[in-house]
Coordinates of C-alpha atoms and ligand atoms in Angstrom, one line a residue:
M256 CA -14.3 -12.4 -12.4
A257 CA -16.9 -10.0 -11.0
T258 CA -15.1 -7.4 -8.8
K259 CA -16.5 -7.2 -5.2
K260 CA -16.4 -4.0 -3.2
M261 CA -13.8 -3.7 -0.4
K262 CA -15.6 -2.7 2.8
H263 CA -14.1 -4.2 5.9
I264 CA -10.3 -4.5 5.8
L265 CA -7.9 -6.5 7.8
V266 CA -4.2 -5.3 7.8
T267 CA -1.8 -7.9 9.2
G268 CA 1.7 -6.7 10.2
A269 CA 0.1 -3.3 11.0
V270 CA 2.7 -2.4 13.5
G271 CA 5.5 -2.8 10.9
Q272 CA 7.2 -0.3 8.6
I273 CA 4.7 -0.4 5.8
G274 CA 1.7 -1.7 7.7
S275 CA 1.7 1.2 10.1
E276 CA 1.4 3.8 7.4
L277 CA -0.7 1.7 5.1
T278 CA -3.3 1.3 7.9
M279 CA -3.6 5.1 8.3
V280 CA -4.1 5.7 4.5
L281 CA -6.7 2.9 4.4
R282 CA -8.5 4.4 7.4
K283 CA -8.6 7.7 5.6
K284 CA -9.9 6.1 2.4
F285 CA -12.4 3.5 3.8
G286 CA -13.3 5.0 7.3
N287 CA -11.4 4.4 10.6
D288 CA -13.8 1.7 11.9
N289 CA -13.6 -0.3 8.7
V290 CA -9.9 -1.0 8.9
L291 CA -8.7 -3.5 11.5
A292 CA -5.1 -3.2 12.4
T293 CA -3.4 -6.3 13.7
G294 CA 0.0 -7.3 15.1
R295 CA 1.7 -10.3 16.5
K296 CA 3.5 -8.9 19.6
T297 CA 4.9 -5.4 19.1
K298 CA 3.0 -2.7 21.0
P299 CA 1.1 -0.5 18.5
S300 CA 1.6 3.3 18.4
E301 CA -0.9 5.6 20.0
T302 CA -1.8 6.8 16.4
L303 CA -2.8 3.3 15.4
L304 CA -4.6 2.6 18.7
N305 CA -6.5 5.9 18.8
S306 CA -7.6 6.0 15.2
G307 CA -9.4 2.6 14.9
P308 CA -9.7 -1.0 16.0
F309 CA -6.6 -3.1 16.9
E310 CA -6.2 -6.8 17.8
F311 CA -3.3 -9.1 18.4
I312 CA -3.3 -12.1 16.1
D313 CA -0.7 -14.7 14.9
I314 CA -1.3 -15.4 11.2
A315 CA 0.5 -18.7 11.6
K316 CA -2.4 -19.7 13.9
R317 CA -5.4 -19.8 11.6
E318 CA -8.0 -19.7 14.3
T319 CA -6.8 -16.2 15.3
I320 CA -7.4 -14.9 11.8
E321 CA -10.7 -16.6 11.6
K322 CA -11.9 -15.0 14.8
V323 CA -11.2 -11.4 13.7
V324 CA -12.6 -12.1 10.2
K325 CA -15.9 -13.1 11.8
D326 CA -15.9 -10.5 14.5
Y327 CA -15.2 -7.6 12.1
E328 CA -16.9 -9.1 8.9
I329 CA -13.7 -8.8 7.0
D330 CA -13.9 -8.9 3.2
T331 CA -10.3 -7.7 2.3
I332 CA -6.9 -8.6 3.6
Y333 CA -3.6 -6.7 3.2
N334 CA -1.2 -9.3 4.5
M335 CA 1.8 -7.1 5.5
A336 CA 3.1 -9.5 8.2
A337 CA 6.5 -10.9 7.3
I338 CA 9.9 -11.8 8.7
L339 CA 12.4 -9.9 6.5
S340 CA 15.6 -11.0 4.9
A341 CA 18.2 -10.6 7.7
V342 CA 16.1 -11.9 10.5
G343 CA 14.9 -14.7 8.1
E344 CA 18.6 -15.9 7.9
E345 CA 18.8 -16.0 11.7
K346 CA 15.4 -17.7 12.1
P347 CA 14.6 -19.5 8.9
L348 CA 11.9 -21.7 10.4
L349 CA 10.1 -18.7 11.8
A350 CA 10.3 -17.0 8.4
W351 CA 8.8 -20.0 6.8
D352 CA 6.0 -20.2 9.4
V353 CA 5.0 -16.6 9.2
N354 CA 5.6 -15.9 5.5
I355 CA 4.3 -19.2 4.1
N356 CA 2.0 -20.9 6.7
G357 CA 0.7 -17.4 7.6
L358 CA 0.0 -16.5 4.0
Y359 CA -1.6 -19.9 3.3
N360 CA -3.9 -19.3 6.3
C361 CA -4.9 -15.8 5.1
L362 CA -5.6 -17.2 1.6
E363 CA -7.7 -20.1 2.9
V364 CA -9.7 -17.9 5.2
A365 CA -10.2 -15.4 2.3
R366 CA -11.4 -18.3 0.0
E367 CA -13.8 -19.7 2.6
H368 CA -15.3 -16.3 3.3
A369 CA -15.4 -15.5 -0.5
M370 CA -13.5 -12.3 0.2
A371 CA -13.4 -9.4 -2.3
R372 CA -9.5 -9.1 -2.5
V373 CA -6.2 -10.0 -0.8
F374 CA -3.0 -8.1 -1.1
V375 CA 0.2 -10.3 -0.9
P376 CA 3.4 -8.3 -1.1
S377 CA 6.5 -9.8 -2.6
S378 CA 10.0 -8.2 -2.8
I379 CA 13.2 -7.8 -4.9
A380 CA 14.3 -10.6 -2.6
A381 CA 12.5 -13.0 -5.0
F382 CA 15.5 -12.6 -7.3
G383 CA 18.8 -14.3 -6.9
P384 CA 22.4 -14.2 -8.2
E385 CA 21.5 -15.9 -11.5
T386 CA 18.9 -13.1 -12.3
P387 CA 20.0 -10.3 -14.6
R388 CA 20.9 -7.5 -12.1
I389 CA 20.4 -4.4 -14.2
N390 CA 16.8 -3.5 -15.3
T391 CA 15.7 -6.9 -14.1
P392 CA 12.6 -7.9 -16.2
N393 CA 9.3 -8.9 -14.7
E394 CA 9.6 -12.4 -16.2
T395 CA 13.0 -13.8 -15.2
I396 CA 15.0 -16.4 -13.2
L397 CA 13.7 -16.6 -9.6
K398 CA 16.2 -18.5 -7.6
P399 CA 16.7 -16.6 -4.4
K400 CA 19.3 -17.7 -1.9
T401 CA 17.6 -16.4 1.3
M402 CA 14.8 -18.0 3.2
Y403 CA 12.9 -14.7 2.9
G404 CA 13.3 -14.8 -0.9
V405 CA 12.2 -18.5 -1.0
T406 CA 9.0 -17.6 0.9
K407 CA 8.4 -14.6 -1.4
V408 CA 8.6 -16.6 -4.6
A409 CA 6.4 -19.3 -3.1
G410 CA 4.0 -16.6 -2.0
E411 CA 3.7 -15.1 -5.5
L412 CA 3.0 -18.6 -6.9
L413 CA 0.5 -19.4 -4.1
G414 CA -1.3 -16.2 -4.7
D415 CA -1.5 -16.7 -8.5
Y416 CA -2.7 -20.3 -7.8
Y417 CA -5.6 -19.0 -5.7
V418 CA -6.6 -16.6 -8.6
K419 CA -6.6 -19.4 -11.2
R420 CA -7.8 -22.3 -9.1
F421 CA -10.4 -20.7 -6.8
G422 CA -11.2 -17.4 -8.5
L423 CA -10.0 -15.4 -5.5
D424 CA -8.8 -11.9 -6.4
V425 CA -5.2 -11.8 -5.1
R426 CA -2.8 -9.1 -6.0
G427 CA 0.8 -8.2 -5.2
V428 CA 3.9 -6.3 -6.1
R429 CA 7.6 -6.9 -5.7
Y430 CA 8.6 -4.0 -3.4
P431 CA 12.1 -2.6 -3.6
G432 CA 13.7 -1.4 -0.3
I433 CA 11.3 1.1 1.4
I434 CA 12.5 4.3 3.0
S435 CA 10.2 5.9 5.5
S436 CA 10.1 8.3 8.4
E437 CA 7.3 7.0 10.7
T438 CA 8.2 3.4 11.7
L439 CA 11.7 1.9 11.5
P440 CA 12.0 -1.3 9.3
G441 CA 12.8 -4.4 11.2
G442 CA 15.4 -6.9 10.2
G443 CA 15.9 -6.3 6.5
T444 CA 18.9 -5.8 4.3
T445 CA 17.8 -2.4 3.0
D446 CA 17.3 -1.0 6.6
Y447 CA 20.6 0.9 6.2
S448 CA 18.8 3.4 3.9
V449 CA 16.5 4.4 6.8
E450 CA 19.0 4.2 9.7
I451 CA 21.4 6.5 7.8
F452 CA 18.9 9.4 8.0
Y453 CA 18.3 9.0 11.8
E454 CA 22.0 8.8 12.5
A455 CA 22.8 11.7 10.1
I456 CA 20.4 13.9 12.1
K457 CA 21.2 12.6 15.6
K458 CA 25.0 12.0 15.4
K459 CA 26.3 13.2 12.0
R460 CA 28.0 9.8 11.8
Y461 CA 26.9 6.4 10.5
T462 CA 28.5 3.0 10.1
C463 CA 26.9 1.3 7.1
F464 CA 26.6 -2.5 7.1
L465 CA 26.8 -2.6 3.3
R466 CA 29.7 -1.5 1.0
E467 CA 29.7 2.0 -0.4
D468 CA 29.1 0.8 -4.0
T469 CA 26.1 -1.5 -3.1
T470 CA 23.3 -0.4 -5.4
L471 CA 19.8 -1.5 -4.8
P472 CA 16.3 -0.6 -6.1
M473 CA 14.6 1.7 -3.5
M474 CA 11.4 3.6 -3.0
Y475 CA 10.0 6.3 -0.7
M476 CA 7.0 5.5 1.4
P477 CA 4.5 7.8 -0.3
D478 CA 5.2 6.0 -3.6
C479 CA 5.0 2.6 -1.8
L480 CA 1.5 3.5 -0.4
K481 CA 0.4 4.8 -3.8
G482 CA 1.5 1.7 -5.6
T483 CA -0.2 -0.5 -3.0
L484 CA -3.5 1.3 -3.3
D485 CA -3.4 1.6 -7.1
V486 CA -2.8 -2.1 -7.7
M487 CA -5.7 -3.0 -5.4
D488 CA -7.9 -0.5 -7.2
A489 CA -6.9 -1.6 -10.7
D490 CA -9.5 -3.1 -13.1
F491 CA -9.1 -6.9 -12.7
A492 CA -9.9 -7.4 -16.4
K493 CA -6.8 -5.5 -17.3
L494 CA -4.4 -7.4 -15.1
K495 CA -2.2 -9.9 -17.0
H496 CA -0.2 -10.6 -13.8
H497 CA -1.5 -10.9 -10.3
C498 CA 1.1 -11.3 -7.5
D499 CA 4.4 -10.6 -9.1
Y500 CA 4.5 -7.0 -10.4
N501 CA 8.0 -5.5 -10.4
L502 CA 7.7 -2.0 -8.8
A503 CA 10.5 0.5 -9.4
A504 CA 11.2 4.0 -8.3
V505 CA 14.9 4.8 -7.8
S506 CA 18.1 3.0 -7.6
F507 CA 21.2 4.2 -5.7
S508 CA 24.2 3.0 -3.9
A509 CA 24.9 3.5 -0.2
G510 CA 27.6 6.0 -1.2
Q511 CA 25.2 8.0 -3.4
L512 CA 22.7 8.2 -0.6
A513 CA 25.4 9.4 1.8
A514 CA 26.5 12.1 -0.7
E515 CA 22.9 13.3 -1.2
I516 CA 22.5 13.6 2.6
K517 CA 25.8 15.5 2.8
K518 CA 24.4 18.2 0.5
H519 CA 22.1 19.0 3.5
I520 CA 24.4 18.1 6.4
P521 CA 28.0 18.9 5.1
D522 CA 29.9 17.4 8.1
F523 CA 28.0 14.1 7.9
K524 CA 30.5 11.2 8.0
V525 CA 29.9 7.6 6.9
D526 CA 32.1 4.6 7.2
Y527 CA 31.4 1.1 5.8
K528 CA 31.7 -2.2 7.7
P529 CA 29.9 -4.8 5.6
D530 CA 28.4 -7.7 7.6
F531 CA 26.5 -10.9 6.5
R532 CA 23.8 -8.7 4.9
Q533 CA 26.3 -7.7 2.1
A534 CA 26.0 -11.2 0.6
I535 CA 22.2 -10.8 0.6
A536 CA 22.4 -7.4 -1.1
D537 CA 24.8 -8.8 -3.7
S538 CA 22.3 -11.4 -4.6
W539 CA 19.6 -8.8 -5.5
P540 CA 19.2 -6.6 -8.6
Q541 CA 20.6 -3.1 -8.8
S542 CA 17.6 -1.8 -10.8
I543 CA 14.3 -3.4 -12.0
D544 CA 12.1 -2.9 -15.0
D545 CA 8.4 -2.4 -14.1
T546 CA 6.8 -2.1 -17.5
P547 CA 3.9 -4.5 -16.8
A548 CA 2.9 -2.4 -13.7
R549 CA 3.1 0.8 -15.8
K550 CA 1.1 -0.7 -18.7
E551 CA -1.5 -2.7 -16.9
W552 CA -2.4 -0.3 -14.1
G553 CA -0.7 2.9 -14.8
W554 CA 2.1 2.8 -12.1
K555 CA 4.3 5.9 -11.9
P556 CA 6.5 6.9 -9.0
K557 CA 6.8 10.5 -7.8
Y558 CA 10.0 10.7 -5.7
D559 CA 13.6 10.6 -6.9
L560 CA 16.7 10.5 -4.7
A561 CA 16.9 14.2 -4.2
S562 CA 13.2 14.9 -3.4
M563 CA 13.0 11.8 -1.1
T564 CA 16.2 12.9 0.8
T565 CA 14.9 16.5 1.3
D566 CA 11.5 15.2 2.6
M567 CA 13.0 12.6 4.9
L568 CA 15.4 15.2 6.4
E569 CA 12.6 17.7 6.8
K570 CA 10.3 15.3 8.6
L571 CA 12.9 13.7 10.8
G572 CA 14.6 17.1 11.5
Q573 CA 11.3 18.4 12.8
R574 CA 10.8 15.4 15.1
Y575 CA 14.4 15.8 16.4
K576 CA 13.7 19.5 17.2
E577 CA 10.6 18.4 19.1
G578 CA 12.7 15.9 21.1
K579 CA 10.7 12.9 19.5
L580 CA 13.4 11.1 17.6
Ligands
LIG261 N1 13.4 -4.6 2.6 C1 13.4 -6.0 2.5 C2 14.6 -6.6 3.2 O1 15.6 -5.9 3.2 C3 13.4 -6.4 1.1 O2 12.1 -6.7 0.7 O3 14.6 -7.6 3.6

């Protein structure tokens, strides 16, 4: 397949946890005016609004994507819009509509406009209780028990189908839980790993909705952004996979994260009151093997638990001092 140049980019879900930071690195790389940020209803930050174009769209309504694709001559989509695992269990039909019908609309519009590339993120939620939980291989059992996971597996398959059937260049990774300091995650099972930092700084207390020994694959935002840009820049000819790359960085339990934060804030106290999200976490791997991403496009994360914790506390601590947390 001849690789086309990415020039005018549409980011869906640009107000979300990953989308908001991804939009800014894409604007830096491709030029502010060449990256259209879009959201469904959440008000965008001043940073997003002041640095480039922004529009409200609903990816479940195809005509709203089509309009911005025409208006901004879009040739590349990063489809970051999604309903995450916890909200997906409360609103399964909405999760299906956004994550599947929305993705289908993006892929169809991309096909019709012969776009250069589409990024379709998947997640560790694609796995389920029957999947080997330690060092989960790239090729394995995919029988998720959440609606979010069902939509992620279907999304991987749909993206791969568009590559094979229509020659559309679609790529994606299975993100672990993402920890970040700019935008709070919304409605996921790994959200505790971000909340804990805010509460550690603000109250020195946190009640975790997962058990202390719950271990999950995790990643710090700078690595997440790097992985996203790198897979999109990879040489298509070298890719043996397309939409289902395992992407690993660190794995730790809620208790290990709390202990790491305590090294910086010794009087920090955490208690554990697991809720319905525990069952979701228990159905996901503890660690994943990302050999294909490393071999096929040179993936390598930078942050470990200690360096991520130090950086998070520095960034959030500074904002707290400025009265902005
Ligand atoms: N962070 C997501 C969630 O918890 C997993 O992809 O739902």
